[in-house]
XYZ file of C-alpha atoms in Angstrom:
242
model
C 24.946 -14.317 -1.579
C 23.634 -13.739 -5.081
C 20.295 -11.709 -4.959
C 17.463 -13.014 -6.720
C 16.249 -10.797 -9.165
C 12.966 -10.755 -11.680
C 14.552 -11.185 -14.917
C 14.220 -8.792 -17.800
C 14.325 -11.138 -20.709
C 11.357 -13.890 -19.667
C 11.320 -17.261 -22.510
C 8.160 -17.588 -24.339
C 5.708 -19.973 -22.124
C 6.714 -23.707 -22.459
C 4.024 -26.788 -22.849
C 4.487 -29.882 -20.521
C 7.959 -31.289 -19.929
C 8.248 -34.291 -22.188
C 9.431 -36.051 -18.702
C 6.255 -34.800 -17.099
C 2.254 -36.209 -17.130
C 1.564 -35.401 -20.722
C -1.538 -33.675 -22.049
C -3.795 -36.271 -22.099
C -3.306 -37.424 -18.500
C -5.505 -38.487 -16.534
C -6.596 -35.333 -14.319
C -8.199 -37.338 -11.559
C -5.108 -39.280 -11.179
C -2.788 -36.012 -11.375
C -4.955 -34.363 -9.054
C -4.809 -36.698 -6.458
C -0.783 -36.992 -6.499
C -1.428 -33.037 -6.258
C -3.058 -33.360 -3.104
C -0.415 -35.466 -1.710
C 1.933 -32.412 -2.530
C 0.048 -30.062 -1.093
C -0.738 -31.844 2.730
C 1.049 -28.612 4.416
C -1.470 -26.812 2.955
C -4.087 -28.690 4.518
C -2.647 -28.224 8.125
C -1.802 -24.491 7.112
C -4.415 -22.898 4.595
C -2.897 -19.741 5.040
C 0.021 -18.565 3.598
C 1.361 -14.502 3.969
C 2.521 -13.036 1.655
C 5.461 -10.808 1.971
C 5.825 -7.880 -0.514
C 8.265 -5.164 1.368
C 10.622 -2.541 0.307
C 12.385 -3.372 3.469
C 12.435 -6.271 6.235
C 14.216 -5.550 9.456
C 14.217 -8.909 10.911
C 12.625 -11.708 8.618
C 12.838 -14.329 11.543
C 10.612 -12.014 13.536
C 8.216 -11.659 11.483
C 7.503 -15.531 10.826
C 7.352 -14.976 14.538
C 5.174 -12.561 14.769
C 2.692 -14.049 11.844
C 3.082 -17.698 14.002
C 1.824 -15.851 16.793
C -1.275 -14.668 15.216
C -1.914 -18.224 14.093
C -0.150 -17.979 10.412
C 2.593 -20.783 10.048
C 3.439 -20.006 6.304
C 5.364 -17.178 4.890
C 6.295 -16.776 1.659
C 8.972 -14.299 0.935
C 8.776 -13.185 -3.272
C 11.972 -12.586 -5.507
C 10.646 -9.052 -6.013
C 11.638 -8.120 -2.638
C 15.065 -6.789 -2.027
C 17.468 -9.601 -0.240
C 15.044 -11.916 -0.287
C 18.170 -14.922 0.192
C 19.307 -13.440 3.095
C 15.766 -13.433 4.618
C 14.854 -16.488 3.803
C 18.477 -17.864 4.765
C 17.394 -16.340 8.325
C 14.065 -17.474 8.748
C 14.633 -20.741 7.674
C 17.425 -21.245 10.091
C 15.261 -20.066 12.743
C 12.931 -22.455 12.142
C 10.174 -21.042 10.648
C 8.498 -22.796 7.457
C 8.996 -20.549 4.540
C 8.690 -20.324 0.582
C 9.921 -18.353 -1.996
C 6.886 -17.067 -4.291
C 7.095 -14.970 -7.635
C 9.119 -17.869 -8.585
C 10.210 -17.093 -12.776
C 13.145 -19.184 -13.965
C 15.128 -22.677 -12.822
C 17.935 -20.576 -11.266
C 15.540 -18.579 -8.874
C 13.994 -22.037 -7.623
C 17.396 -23.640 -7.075
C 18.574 -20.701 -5.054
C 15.764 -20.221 -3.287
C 15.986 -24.091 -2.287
C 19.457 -23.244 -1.299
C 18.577 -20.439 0.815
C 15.734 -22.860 2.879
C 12.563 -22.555 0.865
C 10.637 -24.855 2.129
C 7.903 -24.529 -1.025
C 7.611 -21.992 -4.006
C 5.277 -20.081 -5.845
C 4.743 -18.977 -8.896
C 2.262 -16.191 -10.477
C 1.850 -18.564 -13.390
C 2.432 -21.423 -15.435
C 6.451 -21.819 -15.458
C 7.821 -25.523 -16.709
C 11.192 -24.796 -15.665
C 10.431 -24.011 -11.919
C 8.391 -26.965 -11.731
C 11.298 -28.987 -13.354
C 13.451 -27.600 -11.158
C 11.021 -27.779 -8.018
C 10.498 -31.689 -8.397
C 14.311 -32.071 -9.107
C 14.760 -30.646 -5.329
C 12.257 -32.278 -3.996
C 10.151 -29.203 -3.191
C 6.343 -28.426 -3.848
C 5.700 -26.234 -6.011
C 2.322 -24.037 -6.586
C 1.896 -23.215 -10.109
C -0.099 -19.643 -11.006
C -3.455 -19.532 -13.400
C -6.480 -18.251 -14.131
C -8.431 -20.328 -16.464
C -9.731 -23.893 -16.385
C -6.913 -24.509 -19.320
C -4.403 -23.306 -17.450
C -5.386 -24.826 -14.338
C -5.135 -28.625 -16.240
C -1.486 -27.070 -17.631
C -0.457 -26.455 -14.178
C -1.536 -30.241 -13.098
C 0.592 -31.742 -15.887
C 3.461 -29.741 -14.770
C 3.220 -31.357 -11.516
C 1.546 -28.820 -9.479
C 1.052 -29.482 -5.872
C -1.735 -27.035 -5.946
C -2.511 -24.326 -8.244
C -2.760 -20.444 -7.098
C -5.333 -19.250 -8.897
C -4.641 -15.487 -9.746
C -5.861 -12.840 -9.023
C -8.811 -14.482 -7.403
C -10.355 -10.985 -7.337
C -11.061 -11.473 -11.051
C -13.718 -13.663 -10.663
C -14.168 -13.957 -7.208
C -14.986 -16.907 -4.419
C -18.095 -18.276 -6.888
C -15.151 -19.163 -10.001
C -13.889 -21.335 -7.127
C -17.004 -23.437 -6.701
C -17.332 -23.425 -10.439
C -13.380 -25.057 -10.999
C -14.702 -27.782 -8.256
C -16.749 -28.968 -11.059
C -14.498 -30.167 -13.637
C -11.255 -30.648 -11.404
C -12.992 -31.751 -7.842
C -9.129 -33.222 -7.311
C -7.530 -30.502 -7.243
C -6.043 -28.226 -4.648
C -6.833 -24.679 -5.292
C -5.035 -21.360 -3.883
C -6.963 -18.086 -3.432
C -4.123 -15.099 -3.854
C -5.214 -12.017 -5.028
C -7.014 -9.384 -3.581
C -8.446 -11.560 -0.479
C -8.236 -10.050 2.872
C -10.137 -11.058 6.176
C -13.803 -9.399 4.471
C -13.407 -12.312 2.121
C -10.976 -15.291 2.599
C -13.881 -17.354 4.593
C -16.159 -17.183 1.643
C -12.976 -18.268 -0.832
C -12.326 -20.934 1.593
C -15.944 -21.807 1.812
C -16.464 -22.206 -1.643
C -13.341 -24.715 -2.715
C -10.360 -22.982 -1.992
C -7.805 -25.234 0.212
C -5.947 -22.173 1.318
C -5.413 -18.389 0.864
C -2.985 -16.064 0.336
C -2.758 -13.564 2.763
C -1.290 -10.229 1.330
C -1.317 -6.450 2.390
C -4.237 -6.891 4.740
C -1.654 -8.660 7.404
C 1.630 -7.846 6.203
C 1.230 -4.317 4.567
C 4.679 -3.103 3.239
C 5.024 -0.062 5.650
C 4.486 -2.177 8.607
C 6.690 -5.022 7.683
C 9.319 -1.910 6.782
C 8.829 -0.408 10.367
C 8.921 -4.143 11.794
C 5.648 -3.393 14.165
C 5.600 -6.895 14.719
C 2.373 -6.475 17.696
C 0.444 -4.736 14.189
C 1.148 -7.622 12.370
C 0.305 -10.642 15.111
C -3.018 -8.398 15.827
C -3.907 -8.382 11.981
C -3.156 -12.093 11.698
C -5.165 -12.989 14.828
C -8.020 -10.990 12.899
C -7.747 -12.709 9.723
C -7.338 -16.467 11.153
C -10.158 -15.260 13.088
C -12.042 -14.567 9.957
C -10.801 -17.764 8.344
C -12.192 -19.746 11.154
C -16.115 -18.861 9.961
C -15.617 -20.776 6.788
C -14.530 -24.223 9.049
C -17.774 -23.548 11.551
C-alpha cells in the first residue's frame, strides 16, 4: 500500500469551502451540528496519540490502551507505515483515526485504510472536504478564537485546540464564553498531572500523547507499560467527572 507521507510542498491556507457554512454562519447553529459529530467523543474523551519510530503490533496496542480504559487511538501520517497499522487495527476491531491529517489524498487513504475519524494540527479545507465527502468526522486544529470559528465553518466535529500547553486549561474556560457550542480538544502537552483540570474547565476530551504511549515503549511493544500508564491517566481523568 502507498505510505502516507507529510508533504513537502503544503498550499497556502484556504478560507471556507464555498459549499460549506459560510462566514457569517450562525455559530450556535454550527456548533450544535458539531456536537452531533463529535458523540464518540463524548463516550470516549480520550484519545492516544501515537507518535513512534516503530510499532510492532498496532492491533495490540489498541489492545493494550482498551485495557487501560482508552478506546481511541489515533495513529499520525508522520509515523512510518501508518496504512498498514491502521489497516490492522481497524480490522481487528479497534476504533481508530488517522491524525496529522494535511491534504485530501491523506484523508481518503486513511479512510481507505479504516480510519474511523481524523485529525488535523490545524485548519485544512481540503481534509474537511474530503472528511464530509466520506462520511467521517473530522477534528480541525487551532489556537485562537478566529481560528476556532474557521474550523466550525469548515465543518468541524470538534476542534483540537493546539498546543493546549500554550495557554493552558484556563484558555479553555475562556473559549466556553463566546462558543459555549462547541466541542473542544485538549492535545498538547497534557499528561495525567493535568488532563482533569483541561477536562474540568471545558474541554470534551484530551489527547493523550507521550505520557501513555511514549515512542520507546510503543517501539519495544511493552504493552503491560502502556495498559499500566493508561489505567493511571483514566484514573486521573476520572477526578475531573467526580
Amino acid at each position: 500500500m502507498t505510505e502516507l507521507s507529510a508533504p513537502t510542498d503544503l498550499p497556502a491556507p484556504a478560507g471556507p469551502s464555498a459549499t460549506g457554512p459560510s462566514a457569517t454562519a450562525d455559530l450556535s447553529a454550527t456548533g450544535s451540528a458539531a456536537a452531533t459529530g463529535c458523540s464518540f467523543l463524548r463516550d470516549e474523551p480520550v484519545i492516544a496519540v501515537v507518535r513512534a519510530p516503530r510499532i510492532p503490533d498496532a492491533a495490540a496496542l489498541c489492545a493494550a490502551l482498551a485495557e487501560g480504559g482508552i478506546n481511541l487511538t489515533e495513529f499520525t501520517c508522520t509515523t512510518p507505515n501508518v496504512t498498514d497499522h491502521l489497516l490492522k487495527a481497524s480490522k481487528a476491531g479497534w476504533r481508530v483515526g488517522l491524525g496529522t491529517v494535511l491534504t485530501a489524498e491523506q484523508a481518503r487513504r486513511g479512510v481507505e485504510a479504516g480510519a474511523a475519524f481524523l485529525v488535523t494540527p490545524g485548519c485544512r479545507p481540503e481534509v474537511a472536504e474530503a472528511a464530509a465527502a466520506a462520511g467521517v468526522p473530522v477534528v480541525l486544529g487551532a489556537l485562537t478564537p478566529t481560528e476556532v470559528a474557521h474550523a466550525v465553518d469548515l465543518g468541524a466535529a470538534a476542534v483540537k485546540i493546539f498546543p493546549a500547553r500554550a495557554f493552558g486549561p484556563g484558555y479553555f474556560k475562556d473559549l466556553r464564553g463566546p462558543y459555549p457550542d462547541v466541542p473542544l480538544v485538549a492535545s498538547g502537552g497534557v499528561n495525567a498531572g493535568n488532563a482533569a483540570e483541561f477536562l474540568a474547565h471545558g474541554a470534551l476530551a484530551v489527547c493523550a500523547g507521550t505520557d501513555v504511549v511514549p515512542p520507546d515503549v510503543v517501539a519495544a511493544g511493552d504493552w503491560a507499560e502502556i495498559t499500566r500508564r493508561a489505567r493511571a491517566f483514566m484514573s486521573a481523568c476520572a477526578a475531573a467527572a467526580s
